[in-house]
Coordinates of C-alpha atoms and ligand atoms in Angstrom, one line a residue:
X622 CA 51.6 190.7 61.1
X623 CA 54.2 189.6 58.6
X624 CA 57.3 191.7 57.7
X625 CA 55.8 192.3 54.2
X626 CA 52.5 193.6 55.5
X627 CA 54.3 195.8 58.1
X628 CA 56.7 197.2 55.5
X629 CA 53.8 198.1 53.1
X630 CA 52.0 199.9 55.9
X631 CA 55.1 201.7 57.1
X632 CA 55.7 203.0 53.5
X633 CA 52.1 204.3 53.4
X634 CA 52.5 206.0 56.7
X635 CA 55.9 207.5 55.9
X636 CA 55.1 208.9 52.5
X637 CA 51.3 209.2 52.2
X638 CA 48.6 211.6 53.1
X639 CA 46.9 210.5 56.2
X640 CA 43.3 211.1 55.1
X641 CA 42.1 207.5 55.7
X642 CA 42.0 205.2 58.7
X643 CA 42.1 201.7 57.0
X644 CA 42.1 198.4 58.8
X645 CA 45.6 197.0 58.7
X646 CA 44.9 194.3 56.1
X647 CA 47.2 194.5 53.1
X648 CA 45.2 193.0 50.2
X649 CA 47.0 191.7 47.1
X650 CA 44.4 189.7 45.2
X651 CA 40.7 189.5 44.7
X652 CA 38.2 187.2 43.0
X653 CA 34.4 187.4 43.3
X654 CA 33.4 188.2 46.9
X655 CA 36.9 187.2 48.1
X656 CA 40.2 189.0 48.7
X657 CA 43.5 187.7 49.9
X658 CA 46.1 189.5 52.0
X659 CA 49.9 189.3 51.5
X660 CA 50.0 186.5 54.1
X661 CA 47.6 184.5 52.0
X662 CA 44.7 184.8 54.4
X663 CA 41.3 185.0 52.7
X664 CA 38.5 187.4 53.6
X665 CA 34.9 187.9 52.4
X666 CA 34.7 191.5 51.3
X667 CA 31.5 193.1 52.9
X668 CA 32.3 196.6 51.7
X669 CA 32.9 196.0 47.9
X670 CA 34.8 199.3 47.7
X671 CA 31.7 201.3 48.7
X672 CA 29.7 199.5 46.0
X673 CA 32.2 200.1 43.2
X674 CA 32.8 196.3 43.0
X675 CA 29.1 195.2 42.7
X676 CA 30.1 192.7 39.9
X677 CA 32.7 191.1 42.2
X678 CA 36.5 191.5 42.2
X679 CA 38.3 191.1 38.9
X680 CA 35.2 189.8 37.0
X681 CA 36.8 187.9 34.0
X682 CA 34.5 189.5 31.4
X683 CA 35.3 193.0 32.6
X684 CA 39.0 192.3 32.9
X685 CA 39.0 190.9 29.3
X686 CA 37.2 194.1 28.0
X687 CA 39.7 196.3 29.8
X688 CA 42.8 194.5 28.6
X689 CA 41.5 194.2 25.0
X690 CA 40.6 197.8 24.9
X691 CA 43.8 198.9 26.6
X692 CA 45.8 197.1 24.0
X693 CA 43.9 198.7 21.2
X694 CA 43.1 202.3 22.2
X695 CA 42.9 204.0 25.6
X696 CA 42.5 207.7 25.1
X697 CA 41.8 210.1 22.3
X698 CA 40.4 213.0 24.3
X699 CA 37.1 214.4 23.1
X700 CA 38.9 216.5 20.5
X701 CA 38.3 213.4 18.3
X702 CA 35.6 210.7 18.3
X703 CA 36.1 207.1 19.4
X704 CA 34.3 204.0 18.5
X705 CA 33.2 203.1 22.0
X706 CA 31.4 206.2 23.2
X707 CA 28.2 206.0 21.2
X708 CA 27.6 202.3 22.1
X709 CA 28.2 203.1 25.8
X710 CA 25.6 205.8 25.7
X711 CA 23.1 203.6 23.9
X712 CA 23.6 200.6 26.2
X713 CA 23.5 202.7 29.4
X714 CA 20.2 204.3 28.4
X715 CA 18.8 200.9 27.4
X716 CA 19.4 199.4 30.8
X717 CA 18.1 202.5 32.7
X718 CA 15.1 203.4 30.5
X719 CA 12.6 200.9 32.1
X720 CA 13.3 202.4 35.6
X721 CA 13.9 206.0 34.3
X722 CA 11.7 207.1 31.4
X723 CA 13.7 210.4 31.1
X724 CA 17.0 208.6 30.5
X725 CA 17.5 210.3 27.2
X726 CA 21.1 211.7 27.2
X727 CA 24.4 210.9 28.9
X728 CA 27.2 213.1 30.1
X729 CA 30.3 211.0 30.8
X730 CA 32.7 211.9 33.6
X731 CA 35.2 209.9 35.7
X732 CA 34.7 210.1 39.5
X733 CA 31.4 210.3 41.3
X734 CA 32.1 213.8 42.6
X735 CA 32.6 215.0 39.1
X736 CA 29.2 213.6 38.1
X737 CA 27.7 215.6 41.0
X738 CA 29.6 218.8 40.1
X739 CA 28.5 218.4 36.5
X740 CA 24.8 218.0 37.6
X741 CA 25.1 221.1 39.7
X742 CA 26.4 223.0 36.7
X743 CA 23.7 221.6 34.5
X744 CA 21.0 222.5 37.0
X745 CA 22.2 226.1 37.3
X746 CA 22.6 226.7 33.6
X747 CA 19.2 225.1 32.9
X748 CA 17.7 227.2 35.7
X749 CA 18.9 230.4 34.1
X750 CA 18.3 229.6 30.5
X751 CA 15.1 227.5 30.6
X752 CA 13.5 228.1 34.0
X753 CA 13.6 231.9 34.2
X754 CA 15.7 232.2 37.3
X755 CA 17.3 235.7 37.6
X756 CA 21.1 235.8 37.0
X757 CA 23.1 234.6 40.0
X758 CA 20.0 233.6 42.1
X759 CA 19.8 229.8 41.4
X760 CA 19.3 227.6 44.4
X761 CA 19.8 223.9 44.9
X762 CA 18.1 222.1 47.8
X763 CA 20.0 219.3 49.5
X764 CA 19.5 217.2 52.6
X765 CA 21.3 217.1 55.9
X766 CA 23.7 214.2 56.4
X767 CA 24.2 214.0 52.7
X768 CA 27.3 212.5 51.0
X769 CA 27.9 213.6 47.5
X770 CA 31.8 213.6 47.3
X771 CA 34.7 215.8 48.2
X772 CA 35.0 218.8 46.0
X773 CA 34.9 222.3 47.4
X774 CA 31.3 222.9 46.2
X775 CA 30.1 219.5 47.4
X776 CA 31.7 219.6 50.9
X777 CA 30.4 223.2 51.2
X778 CA 26.8 221.8 51.5
X779 CA 27.8 218.8 53.6
X780 CA 26.6 218.9 57.2
X781 CA 29.6 216.8 58.5
X782 CA 32.1 219.1 60.2
X783 CA 34.9 216.5 59.4
X784 CA 34.2 217.0 55.6
X785 CA 34.0 220.7 55.5
X786 CA 36.0 222.1 58.5
X787 CA 38.5 224.7 57.4
X788 CA 37.9 224.1 53.7
X789 CA 35.8 227.3 53.1
X790 CA 34.8 229.7 51.8
X791 CA 32.2 227.7 49.8
X792 CA 30.0 228.6 46.9
X793 CA 26.6 230.0 47.8
X794 CA 23.2 228.8 46.5
X795 CA 22.5 225.7 48.5
X796 CA 19.7 225.1 51.0
X797 CA 19.7 222.2 53.4
X798 CA 16.6 220.4 54.8
X799 CA 16.3 217.4 57.0
X800 CA 16.4 214.0 55.1
X801 CA 12.9 212.4 54.9
X802 CA 11.0 215.6 55.9
X803 CA 8.5 216.4 53.1
X804 CA 7.1 219.6 54.6
X805 CA 10.6 221.1 55.1
X806 CA 11.3 220.2 51.5
X807 CA 8.1 221.9 50.4
X808 CA 9.0 225.0 52.3
X809 CA 12.5 225.1 50.8
X810 CA 11.5 224.9 47.2
X811 CA 10.7 228.3 45.6
X812 CA 10.8 230.1 42.2
X813 CA 14.6 230.3 42.3
X814 CA 15.0 226.6 42.9
X815 CA 16.8 225.0 40.0
X816 CA 17.0 221.5 41.5
X817 CA 16.6 219.2 44.4
X818 CA 19.6 216.9 44.9
X819 CA 19.1 213.8 47.1
X820 CA 20.3 210.3 47.7
X821 CA 17.3 207.8 47.5
X822 CA 19.0 206.0 50.4
X823 CA 21.7 207.8 52.3
X824 CA 24.8 205.5 52.1
X825 CA 27.6 207.1 54.0
X826 CA 25.1 208.4 56.6
X827 CA 24.6 204.8 57.6
X828 CA 22.1 203.3 55.1
X829 CA 19.3 205.7 56.0
X830 CA 16.1 204.7 54.2
X831 CA 13.6 207.6 54.0
X832 CA 9.9 207.1 55.0
X833 CA 7.8 205.4 52.3
X834 CA 6.3 208.0 49.9
X835 CA 8.9 210.7 50.7
X836 CA 10.7 210.4 47.3
X837 CA 7.4 210.4 45.4
X838 CA 6.4 213.5 47.3
X839 CA 9.6 215.2 46.3
X840 CA 8.9 214.2 42.8
X841 CA 5.5 215.8 43.0
X842 CA 6.9 219.0 44.6
X843 CA 9.5 219.3 41.9
X844 CA 6.9 218.8 39.2
X845 CA 4.7 221.4 40.8
X846 CA 7.5 223.9 40.9
X847 CA 8.9 223.0 37.5
X848 CA 12.4 222.3 39.0
X849 CA 14.7 219.3 38.5
X850 CA 14.9 216.2 40.7
X851 CA 18.5 215.0 40.7
X852 CA 19.1 211.6 42.3
X853 CA 22.6 210.6 43.4
X854 CA 22.6 206.9 42.7
X855 CA 26.4 206.6 42.7
X856 CA 26.2 204.2 45.6
X857 CA 22.6 202.9 45.4
X858 CA 22.5 202.4 41.7
X859 CA 23.4 199.5 39.4
X860 CA 21.9 196.7 41.5
X861 CA 23.0 197.4 45.0
X862 CA 19.5 197.7 46.4
X863 CA 18.1 194.8 44.2
X864 CA 17.0 197.2 41.4
X865 CA 18.8 198.9 38.7
X866 CA 18.1 202.1 40.5
X867 CA 17.0 202.5 44.1
X868 CA 14.3 205.0 43.0
X869 CA 12.5 202.1 41.4
X870 CA 11.4 200.9 44.9
X871 CA 9.4 204.2 45.2
X872 CA 8.3 204.2 41.5
X873 CA 10.1 207.5 41.0
X874 CA 12.0 208.6 37.9
X875 CA 14.5 211.4 38.2
X876 CA 15.2 214.2 35.7
X877 CA 18.9 213.5 36.2
X878 CA 20.4 210.4 37.7
X879 CA 24.1 210.3 38.8
X880 CA 26.0 207.0 38.4
X881 CA 29.6 206.1 39.3
X882 CA 31.3 203.4 41.4
X883 CA 30.0 200.1 39.9
X884 CA 29.7 201.7 36.4
X885 CA 33.4 201.0 36.2
X886 CA 33.0 197.4 37.5
X887 CA 35.7 198.1 40.2
X888 CA 38.3 198.3 37.5
X889 CA 38.3 201.9 36.3
X890 CA 36.7 205.1 37.4
X891 CA 33.6 205.9 35.2
X892 CA 30.8 208.2 36.1
X893 CA 27.9 209.7 34.3
X894 CA 25.0 212.1 34.5
X895 CA 22.0 210.5 32.7
X896 CA 18.7 212.3 32.1
X897 CA 16.5 214.7 30.2
X898 CA 17.6 215.8 26.8
X899 CA 16.3 219.4 27.3
X900 CA 18.5 219.7 30.4
X901 CA 21.7 218.1 29.2
X902 CA 21.2 220.1 25.9
X903 CA 22.1 223.3 27.7
X904 CA 25.7 222.2 27.5
X905 CA 27.2 223.4 24.2
X906 CA 30.8 223.0 22.9
X907 CA 33.2 224.6 25.3
X908 CA 30.9 224.9 28.3
X909 CA 32.0 221.8 30.1
X910 CA 34.4 218.9 29.6
X911 CA 36.9 216.4 30.9
X912 CA 40.1 215.1 29.4
X913 CA 39.4 211.5 30.5
X914 CA 35.5 211.6 30.4
X915 CA 34.1 209.2 27.9
X916 CA 37.5 207.8 26.9
X917 CA 37.4 204.5 25.0
X918 CA 38.9 202.4 27.8
X919 CA 36.3 203.8 30.3
X920 CA 33.5 203.1 27.8
X921 CA 34.6 199.6 27.1
X922 CA 34.9 198.8 30.8
X923 CA 31.5 200.4 31.5
X924 CA 29.8 198.5 28.7
X925 CA 31.2 195.2 30.1
X926 CA 30.2 196.2 33.6
X927 CA 26.6 196.8 32.6
X928 CA 26.5 193.7 30.4
X929 CA 27.7 191.5 33.3
X930 CA 25.0 193.0 35.7
X931 CA 22.3 192.3 33.1
X932 CA 23.5 188.9 31.7
X933 CA 24.3 187.3 35.0
X934 CA 21.1 188.5 36.7
X935 CA 23.0 190.3 39.4
X936 CA 20.1 192.7 40.2
X937 CA 17.8 189.9 41.0
X938 CA 20.5 188.1 43.0
X939 CA 21.1 191.3 45.1
X940 CA 17.3 191.4 45.8
X941 CA 17.2 187.7 46.8
X942 CA 20.4 187.6 48.8
X943 CA 19.5 190.8 50.5
X944 CA 16.3 189.2 51.8
X945 CA 18.2 186.1 52.8
X946 CA 20.8 188.0 54.8
X947 CA 18.2 190.3 56.4
X948 CA 16.0 187.4 57.4
X949 CA 19.0 185.5 58.9
X950 CA 20.2 188.6 60.7
X951 CA 16.8 189.2 62.3
X952 CA 16.6 185.5 63.3
X953 CA 20.2 185.6 64.7
X954 CA 19.3 188.3 67.3
X955 CA 22.9 189.5 67.4
X956 CA 23.9 190.7 70.8
X957 CA 24.8 194.4 70.9
X958 CA 22.7 195.2 67.8
X959 CA 19.9 197.7 68.3
X960 CA 18.7 198.1 64.7
X961 CA 19.0 196.5 61.3
X962 CA 18.2 198.3 58.1
X963 CA 18.6 197.4 54.5
X964 CA 17.4 197.1 51.0
X965 CA 18.9 194.5 48.7
X966 CA 22.6 194.1 49.6
X967 CA 22.9 197.5 51.2
X968 CA 22.5 196.7 54.9
X969 CA 23.5 198.4 58.1
X970 CA 23.7 197.2 61.7
X971 CA 23.4 199.8 64.5
X972 CA 25.3 198.9 67.6
X973 CA 24.3 199.7 71.1
X974 CA 26.2 202.9 72.2
X975 CA 27.6 200.8 75.1
X976 CA 29.1 198.2 72.8
X977 CA 32.4 200.0 72.6
X978 CA 32.2 201.3 69.0
X979 CA 31.9 199.7 65.6
X980 CA 35.6 200.0 64.9
X981 CA 36.4 197.3 67.5
X982 CA 33.8 195.0 65.9
X983 CA 35.3 195.6 62.4
X984 CA 38.7 194.7 63.7
X985 CA 37.4 191.5 65.3
X986 CA 35.4 190.6 62.1
X987 CA 38.5 191.1 60.0
X988 CA 40.4 188.7 62.2
X989 CA 37.6 186.2 61.6
X990 CA 37.8 186.7 57.8
X991 CA 35.0 189.3 57.2
X992 CA 36.0 192.7 55.9
X993 CA 33.5 195.4 57.1
X994 CA 33.9 199.1 57.6
X995 CA 32.3 201.2 60.3
X996 CA 30.3 204.3 59.2
X997 CA 30.1 206.8 62.0
X998 CA 30.9 205.4 65.4
X999 CA 28.2 202.8 66.0
X1000 CA 27.1 201.5 62.6
X1001 CA 28.5 198.7 60.5
X1002 CA 27.6 198.5 56.8
X1003 CA 27.3 195.2 55.0
X1004 CA 27.5 195.6 51.2
X1005 CA 29.2 192.6 49.6
X1006 CA 29.6 192.2 45.9
X1007 CA 26.3 191.1 44.3
X1008 CA 27.7 187.8 43.2
X1009 CA 27.2 186.4 46.7
X1010 CA 26.2 182.7 46.8
X1011 CA 23.8 181.2 49.4
X1012 CA 26.7 179.6 51.2
X1013 CA 28.6 182.9 51.3
X1014 CA 25.5 184.8 52.5
X1015 CA 25.1 182.3 55.3
X1016 CA 28.8 182.5 56.1
X1017 CA 28.5 186.3 56.7
X1018 CA 25.7 185.9 59.2
X1019 CA 27.4 182.9 60.9
X1020 CA 30.7 184.9 61.3
X1021 CA 28.8 187.9 62.6
X1022 CA 27.0 185.8 65.1
X1023 CA 30.2 184.1 66.4
X1024 CA 32.2 187.4 66.6
X1025 CA 29.3 189.4 68.2
X1026 CA 28.8 186.7 70.8
X1027 CA 32.5 186.8 71.6
X1028 CA 32.5 190.6 72.0
X1029 CA 29.3 190.8 74.0
Ligands
LIG1279 C1 31.0 207.6 46.7 C2 29.9 208.6 46.4 C3 30.1 209.8 45.8 C4 31.5 210.3 45.3 O1 32.1 209.4 44.4 P1 33.7 209.5 44.2 O2 34.0 208.6 43.1 O3 34.3 209.1 45.5 O4 34.0 210.9 43.9 C5 29.0 210.6 45.5 N1 27.8 210.3 46.0 C6 27.5 209.2 46.6 C7 26.2 208.8 47.1 C8 28.6 208.3 46.9 O5 28.4 207.2 47.6

């Protein structure tokens, strides 16, 4: 490691909170699927900032939108109107509508966790005011192994002890059922259920794809009970799985869909709750807000981020390249791999428990020029930017094959 890299790492360790365990690669530049470290070494980024960089690093059109808007107007607060917000709403609804007939209104926020929190507030308020739930009794059903962010309410219904240990007490009103279990879901939904909140594919849990028909069955259960279906597509949405929304694979439309990550093109945090007018309408002036939510810089960046996904056919590319990588992975029969799962460019490899842990693999892959991150102890996620070329897709599999053979 160079002195520069070592110095940067030493400063982080000396002055920073220790809530991450990053690989010791100090990145200073990015372009498309590639990043470069301070020593000038190039890596293919197979994490894409947890799908926040679907459009590729520093996409020129999004960078241009950001710098033009930053030079013109960045923040007004919602005390005044700005010229970007309405166009952002309209354009977001236009790209989602074919997949989500109930994409009628948008509530703009910043981080993903804020979009989730906002949806929980919406569901409760709607439950009391429009669904006849007695005061203080609203319930929201969630799934085990979920990941929805890091606020107190959200980690309170996480089942990961690392996420919620010693952070309580937590808000009441959440019920947890196993992911992919339709009968447990049916049993958990009752007259006081305001909403069901699920990820259409569980990302942080290790790219867990539920059984076919499960999401459609939840849709049916929510319709029968008259409660809301909230889909957290913060990681799965905006092309990652080869569709605008992962729920499209199941032909399901949510009442509220949560977006974040790639909505800001990897340049700026932008999130949103999109959904039914009669639900989002329960918010009236003064009942919810955010200083930065819907700011003109965020809106300009999000508009460009959506335009790039659409105009450069990135959704179709994710679908095609996902199939290419999956087929090549299956054919490569990588030693130490016991399962391969994926949809579009959201792919996971499960390692044999005797392989010595995914971390060791990620370190060796980084040394070979492929940046991957382990999720849990034995799973490696592959989620490169959607701008991946055929050659780059093949290079990922070739590098995996070489490194896995060395480590076997
Ligand atoms: C990343 C993520 C979040 C939280 O987003 P932040 O921007 O980190 O707050 C919520 N839900 C899912 C499914 C995510 O992947």
